[in-house]
Coordinates of C-alpha atoms and ligand atoms in Angstrom, one line a residue:
M1283 CA 17.3 -18.6 -22.6
N1284 CA 16.9 -15.5 -24.8
P1285 CA 17.5 -12.3 -22.8
K1286 CA 14.2 -10.4 -22.3
S1287 CA 13.5 -6.8 -21.4
F1288 CA 11.9 -6.2 -18.0
T1289 CA 10.5 -3.1 -16.5
I1290 CA 10.2 -3.3 -12.7
L1291 CA 7.8 -0.9 -11.1
G1292 CA 8.9 -0.6 -7.5
Y1293 CA 12.6 -0.6 -6.4
G1294 CA 12.3 -1.5 -2.8
R1295 CA 13.5 -4.6 -0.9
F1296 CA 12.1 -7.1 -3.4
G1297 CA 12.2 -5.1 -6.6
A1298 CA 15.9 -4.2 -6.2
A1299 CA 16.9 -7.8 -5.3
F1300 CA 14.8 -9.2 -8.3
A1301 CA 16.4 -6.6 -10.7
D1302 CA 19.8 -7.9 -9.6
L1303 CA 18.8 -11.5 -10.1
L1304 CA 17.4 -10.8 -13.6
I1305 CA 20.5 -8.8 -14.6
R1306 CA 22.8 -11.5 -13.5
A1307 CA 20.8 -13.9 -15.7
G1308 CA 21.5 -11.7 -18.7
H1309 CA 18.1 -9.9 -19.0
S1310 CA 17.8 -6.2 -19.5
V1311 CA 16.1 -4.3 -16.7
T1312 CA 14.6 -0.8 -16.5
V1313 CA 13.1 0.5 -13.3
F1314 CA 10.5 3.1 -12.4
D1315 CA 10.1 4.1 -8.8
P1316 CA 9.5 7.8 -8.1
N1317 CA 10.4 7.3 -4.4
A1318 CA 13.5 5.1 -4.4
A1319 CA 17.2 5.8 -5.2
V1320 CA 17.3 3.8 -8.4
P1321 CA 20.8 3.4 -10.0
E1322 CA 21.2 5.8 -13.0
N1323 CA 21.8 3.0 -15.5
L1324 CA 18.5 1.3 -14.6
A1325 CA 16.2 4.3 -14.0
A1326 CA 13.5 5.6 -16.3
T1327 CA 12.3 9.1 -15.6
T1328 CA 8.7 8.5 -16.5
L1329 CA 6.3 5.6 -16.5
E1330 CA 5.9 6.0 -20.3
N1331 CA 9.6 5.8 -20.8
A1332 CA 9.8 2.8 -18.5
L1333 CA 7.3 0.8 -20.5
R1334 CA 8.5 1.8 -24.0
E1335 CA 11.1 -1.0 -24.5
A1336 CA 9.7 -3.5 -22.1
H1337 CA 8.2 -6.9 -22.8
W1338 CA 7.7 -8.0 -19.2
I1339 CA 6.4 -5.6 -16.6
V1340 CA 6.9 -6.6 -13.0
L1341 CA 4.6 -5.0 -10.4
A1342 CA 6.8 -4.9 -7.3
M1343 CA 5.1 -2.3 -5.2
P1344 CA 3.1 -2.8 -2.0
V1345 CA -0.1 -4.8 -2.5
A1346 CA -2.1 -1.8 -1.3
H1347 CA -0.8 0.2 -4.3
M1348 CA -1.2 -2.5 -6.9
R1349 CA -4.7 -1.8 -8.1
A1350 CA -4.0 1.9 -8.7
A1351 CA -0.7 1.0 -10.5
M1352 CA -2.5 -1.5 -12.7
S1353 CA -5.0 1.2 -13.7
A1354 CA -2.2 3.7 -14.3
V1355 CA -0.3 1.4 -16.7
R1356 CA -3.3 0.0 -18.5
P1357 CA -3.6 2.8 -21.2
L1358 CA 0.1 2.5 -21.9
L1359 CA 0.0 -1.2 -22.7
T1360 CA -0.4 -3.1 -25.9
S1361 CA -0.6 -6.8 -26.8
R1362 CA 3.3 -7.0 -26.9
H1363 CA 3.4 -6.5 -23.1
S1364 CA 3.1 -9.2 -20.4
L1365 CA 2.6 -8.4 -16.8
M1366 CA 3.4 -10.2 -13.6
D1367 CA 2.8 -9.0 -10.0
V1368 CA 4.9 -10.3 -7.2
G1369 CA 2.5 -9.6 -4.4
S1370 CA 2.6 -11.8 -1.3
V1371 CA -1.1 -12.4 -1.5
K1372 CA -2.7 -13.6 -4.7
V1373 CA -6.5 -13.4 -4.6
G1374 CA -6.8 -9.6 -4.8
P1375 CA -4.0 -8.9 -7.3
C1376 CA -5.1 -11.8 -9.7
Q1377 CA -8.7 -10.6 -9.6
W1378 CA -7.6 -7.0 -10.3
M1379 CA -5.5 -8.1 -13.3
E1380 CA -8.5 -10.1 -14.7
E1381 CA -10.7 -7.0 -14.3
I1382 CA -8.2 -4.4 -15.6
F1383 CA -6.3 -6.4 -18.3
G1384 CA -8.7 -9.2 -19.0
A1385 CA -8.2 -11.0 -22.3
E1386 CA -6.4 -8.0 -24.0
I1387 CA -3.1 -7.8 -22.0
S1388 CA -1.4 -11.0 -21.0
H1389 CA -0.7 -11.3 -17.3
V1390 CA 0.1 -13.8 -14.6
G1391 CA 0.2 -13.7 -10.8
T1392 CA 3.3 -14.7 -9.0
H1393 CA 4.4 -15.1 -5.4
P1394 CA 8.1 -15.6 -5.1
L1395 CA 8.7 -17.5 -1.8
F1396 CA 12.0 -15.8 -1.4
G1397 CA 13.1 -12.3 -0.5
P1398 CA 16.2 -10.1 -0.5
L1399 CA 17.6 -11.9 2.6
S1400 CA 17.4 -15.4 1.2
L1401 CA 18.7 -14.1 -2.2
A1402 CA 21.7 -12.5 -0.5
R1403 CA 22.4 -15.7 1.3
G1404 CA 22.1 -17.6 -2.0
E1405 CA 19.6 -20.0 -0.4
L1406 CA 18.3 -22.7 -2.7
P1407 CA 15.8 -24.0 -3.7
R1408 CA 14.0 -20.8 -4.6
R1409 CA 10.3 -21.4 -4.9
V1410 CA 7.8 -19.4 -6.9
V1411 CA 4.1 -19.9 -7.1
L1412 CA 2.4 -19.0 -10.4
C1413 CA -1.3 -18.2 -10.6
G1414 CA -2.1 -18.2 -14.3
S1415 CA -5.0 -16.5 -16.0
A1416 CA -7.4 -18.7 -18.0
F1417 CA -7.2 -16.0 -20.8
H1418 CA -3.4 -16.4 -21.0
P1419 CA -2.1 -19.9 -20.5
D1420 CA 1.0 -19.1 -22.6
T1421 CA 2.0 -16.3 -20.3
A1422 CA 2.2 -18.7 -17.4
V1423 CA 4.3 -21.0 -19.5
A1424 CA 6.6 -18.2 -20.4
A1425 CA 6.8 -17.0 -16.7
R1426 CA 7.6 -20.6 -15.7
E1427 CA 10.6 -20.6 -18.1
I1428 CA 11.9 -17.3 -16.8
F1429 CA 11.8 -18.4 -13.2
E1430 CA 13.2 -21.8 -13.9
N1431 CA 16.1 -20.0 -15.6
L1432 CA 16.6 -18.1 -12.4
D1433 CA 17.1 -21.4 -10.5
C1434 CA 13.5 -21.4 -9.1
E1435 CA 11.2 -24.3 -8.6
V1436 CA 7.9 -23.3 -10.0
V1437 CA 4.5 -24.5 -8.6
Q1438 CA 1.3 -23.6 -10.4
R1439 CA -1.8 -23.1 -8.1
D1440 CA -5.0 -21.1 -8.2
A1441 CA -4.9 -17.9 -6.2
A1442 CA -7.5 -19.0 -3.6
S1443 CA -5.8 -22.3 -2.7
H1444 CA -2.4 -20.5 -2.5
D1445 CA -3.8 -17.8 -0.2
R1446 CA -5.4 -20.6 1.9
L1447 CA -2.1 -22.4 2.3
M1448 CA -0.3 -19.2 3.1
A1449 CA -2.9 -18.4 5.8
D1450 CA -1.7 -21.4 7.8
T1451 CA 2.0 -20.7 7.2
H1452 CA 3.2 -17.3 6.1
V1453 CA 0.3 -15.5 8.0
L1454 CA 0.9 -17.4 11.2
A1455 CA 4.7 -17.0 11.1
F1456 CA 4.3 -13.2 10.8
F1457 CA 1.5 -13.2 13.4
I1458 CA 3.6 -15.0 16.0
A1459 CA 6.7 -13.0 15.2
K1460 CA 4.7 -9.7 15.6
A1461 CA 3.4 -10.9 19.1
L1462 CA 6.9 -11.8 20.2
V1463 CA 8.3 -8.5 19.0
E1464 CA 5.5 -6.6 20.8
M1465 CA 6.3 -8.5 24.0
G1466 CA 10.0 -7.6 23.7
I1467 CA 10.9 -11.3 23.3
G1468 CA 13.9 -12.1 21.2
D1469 CA 15.8 -8.9 22.0
D1470 CA 18.3 -10.7 24.2
L1471 CA 19.3 -14.1 22.8
T1472 CA 22.4 -14.7 25.0
L1473 CA 20.8 -17.7 26.8
A1474 CA 18.2 -18.6 24.3
P1475 CA 18.1 -22.4 23.9
P1476 CA 18.4 -24.1 20.4
S1477 CA 14.7 -24.7 20.4
F1478 CA 14.2 -20.9 20.2
R1479 CA 16.5 -20.5 17.2
G1480 CA 13.8 -21.1 14.6
L1481 CA 11.7 -18.4 16.2
A1482 CA 14.6 -16.0 16.5
N1483 CA 15.3 -16.4 12.8
M1484 CA 11.7 -15.7 12.1
I1485 CA 11.7 -12.6 14.2
A1486 CA 14.8 -11.3 12.5
A1487 CA 13.3 -11.9 9.0
V1488 CA 10.1 -10.2 9.9
R1489 CA 11.9 -7.2 11.5
G1490 CA 13.7 -6.6 8.2
D1491 CA 10.5 -6.5 6.1
A1492 CA 8.6 -3.4 5.1
G1493 CA 5.8 -2.4 7.5
H1494 CA 3.2 -2.8 4.7
L1495 CA 4.1 -6.4 4.2
F1496 CA 2.7 -7.4 7.6
A1497 CA -0.5 -5.6 7.0
A1498 CA -0.9 -7.0 3.4
I1499 CA -0.3 -10.5 4.5
Q1500 CA -2.7 -10.3 7.4
K1501 CA -5.4 -8.1 5.9
E1502 CA -5.5 -8.8 2.1
N1503 CA -5.4 -12.6 2.4
P1504 CA -9.1 -13.5 2.7
Y1505 CA -8.2 -16.6 4.8
A1506 CA -5.9 -15.0 7.3
E1507 CA -8.4 -13.9 9.8
A1508 CA -9.9 -17.4 10.2
S1509 CA -6.4 -18.9 10.5
R1510 CA -5.4 -16.4 13.2
A1511 CA -8.6 -17.0 15.1
R1512 CA -8.1 -20.8 15.1
F1513 CA -4.6 -20.3 16.3
V1514 CA -5.6 -18.0 19.1
D1515 CA -8.4 -20.4 20.2
M1516 CA -5.9 -23.3 20.2
L1517 CA -3.4 -21.3 22.3
A1518 CA -6.2 -20.7 24.8
T1519 CA -7.1 -24.4 24.8
V1520 CA -3.6 -25.5 25.3
H1521 CA -3.2 -22.9 28.1
R1522 CA -6.4 -24.2 29.8
R1523 CA -5.3 -27.8 29.5
L1524 CA -2.0 -27.0 31.1
Q1525 CA -3.9 -25.5 34.1
E1526 CA -6.4 -28.3 34.4
E1527 CA -4.7 -31.5 33.3
S1528 CA -2.9 -33.5 35.9
N1529 CA -1.8 -36.4 33.7
D1530 CA 1.4 -35.1 32.1
Q1531 CA 1.3 -37.9 29.5
R1532 CA -1.9 -36.4 28.1
L1533 CA -0.1 -33.1 27.7
S1534 CA 2.7 -34.5 25.6
I1535 CA 3.5 -32.5 22.5
A1536 CA 4.6 -35.7 20.8
E1537 CA 1.0 -36.9 20.8
P1538 CA -1.2 -34.1 19.5
S1539 CA -4.9 -34.4 19.9
E1540 CA -7.0 -34.6 16.8
P1541 CA -6.6 -31.6 14.5
T1542 CA -9.5 -29.2 15.1
R1543 CA -10.3 -28.6 11.4
Ligands
NAD2695 N1 10.2 -8.3 0.7 C1 10.0 -9.6 0.4 O1 10.7 -10.4 1.0 C2 9.0 -9.9 -0.6 C3 8.9 -11.3 -1.1 C4 8.0 -11.6 -2.0 C5 7.1 -10.7 -2.5 N2 7.2 -9.4 -2.1 C6 6.2 -8.4 -2.6 O2 7.0 -7.4 -3.3 C7 6.3 -6.2 -3.2 C8 7.2 -5.1 -2.7 O3 7.6 -5.4 -1.4 P1 8.9 -4.8 -0.8 O4 9.3 -5.6 0.4 O5 10.0 -4.6 -1.9 O6 8.4 -3.4 -0.3 P2 9.3 -2.0 -0.2 O7 8.5 -1.1 0.7 O8 10.7 -2.3 0.2 O9 9.3 -1.4 -1.7 C9 8.2 -1.0 -2.4 C10 8.6 0.0 -3.4 O10 7.5 0.2 -4.3 C11 7.5 1.6 -4.6 N3 6.2 2.0 -5.2 C12 5.0 2.2 -4.6 N4 4.1 2.4 -5.5 C13 4.7 2.4 -6.7 C14 4.2 2.6 -8.1 N5 2.9 2.9 -8.3 N6 5.1 2.6 -9.1 C15 6.4 2.3 -8.8 N7 6.9 2.1 -7.6 C16 6.0 2.1 -6.6 C17 7.9 2.3 -3.4 O11 8.4 3.6 -3.6 C18 8.9 1.4 -2.8 O12 10.2 1.8 -3.1 C19 5.0 -6.4 -2.3 O13 3.9 -6.6 -3.1 C20 5.4 -7.7 -1.6 O14 4.2 -8.4 -1.2 C21 8.1 -9.0 -1.1

């Protein structure tokens, strides 16, 4: 595909890895992050300079900073710019983009379901969820092309159904990992059985993430709280059944009782 010019705002774990992926695919990348050690050949000294040559602007800062960042870039944008956020939750960021950029500035929400670790390991397939704006269907098409060119499988969903799905997967994975870390479980894996390996990988992945990611995933996803509550209730139910049930067959994990939803 034709090389494009990207400006990445936020050069942390994800922004740096994404910059590398884009550069390796032949795109040109400029970065603005006042708090990170950005390589000299990528760094712009001001936000204005960073946006001057860009076609695509990638918002790769913590979700909690996104709304303010959108407002800061808005006066500097024209119809030749397109924006994508890469936030790990989608309802809030997509809503803010609709409010702040509306029909005037094209935008699309994205959630790359990969991170620096999986990129470094070269894990495939890479999946990306796109949440398009009704104002800008062409921008979603263009973003799809970009990601497909980066060897990503692209799925288009609306922000609410994506966050709902993540509430039962991403949210619970981080929630369980957080509890295990707080309990000091997973520190010594010398005799951990193979059945624990999946959890151990999950703990390692979560430990390497920025602290704000845990809070964003748990607090900014509007469906997270209900999912955690259902999970905690179910743990209590399973615990109680183990105390009270004398028929081991009825406790079998291979024959789950009816889903509670
Ligand atoms: N880390 C992952 O695996 C992963 C995967 C998918 C999506 N994401 C998303 O990527 C975003 C960044 O996450 P991360 O893990 O890289 O966090 P990080 O803390 O490693 O990096 C965030 C960077 O953003 C910078 N920043 C903050 N406000 C800024 C602003 N207004 N302008 C420019 N830079 C700014 C910070 O200085 C920091 O360097 C989050 O929205 C997260 O949900 C992360």
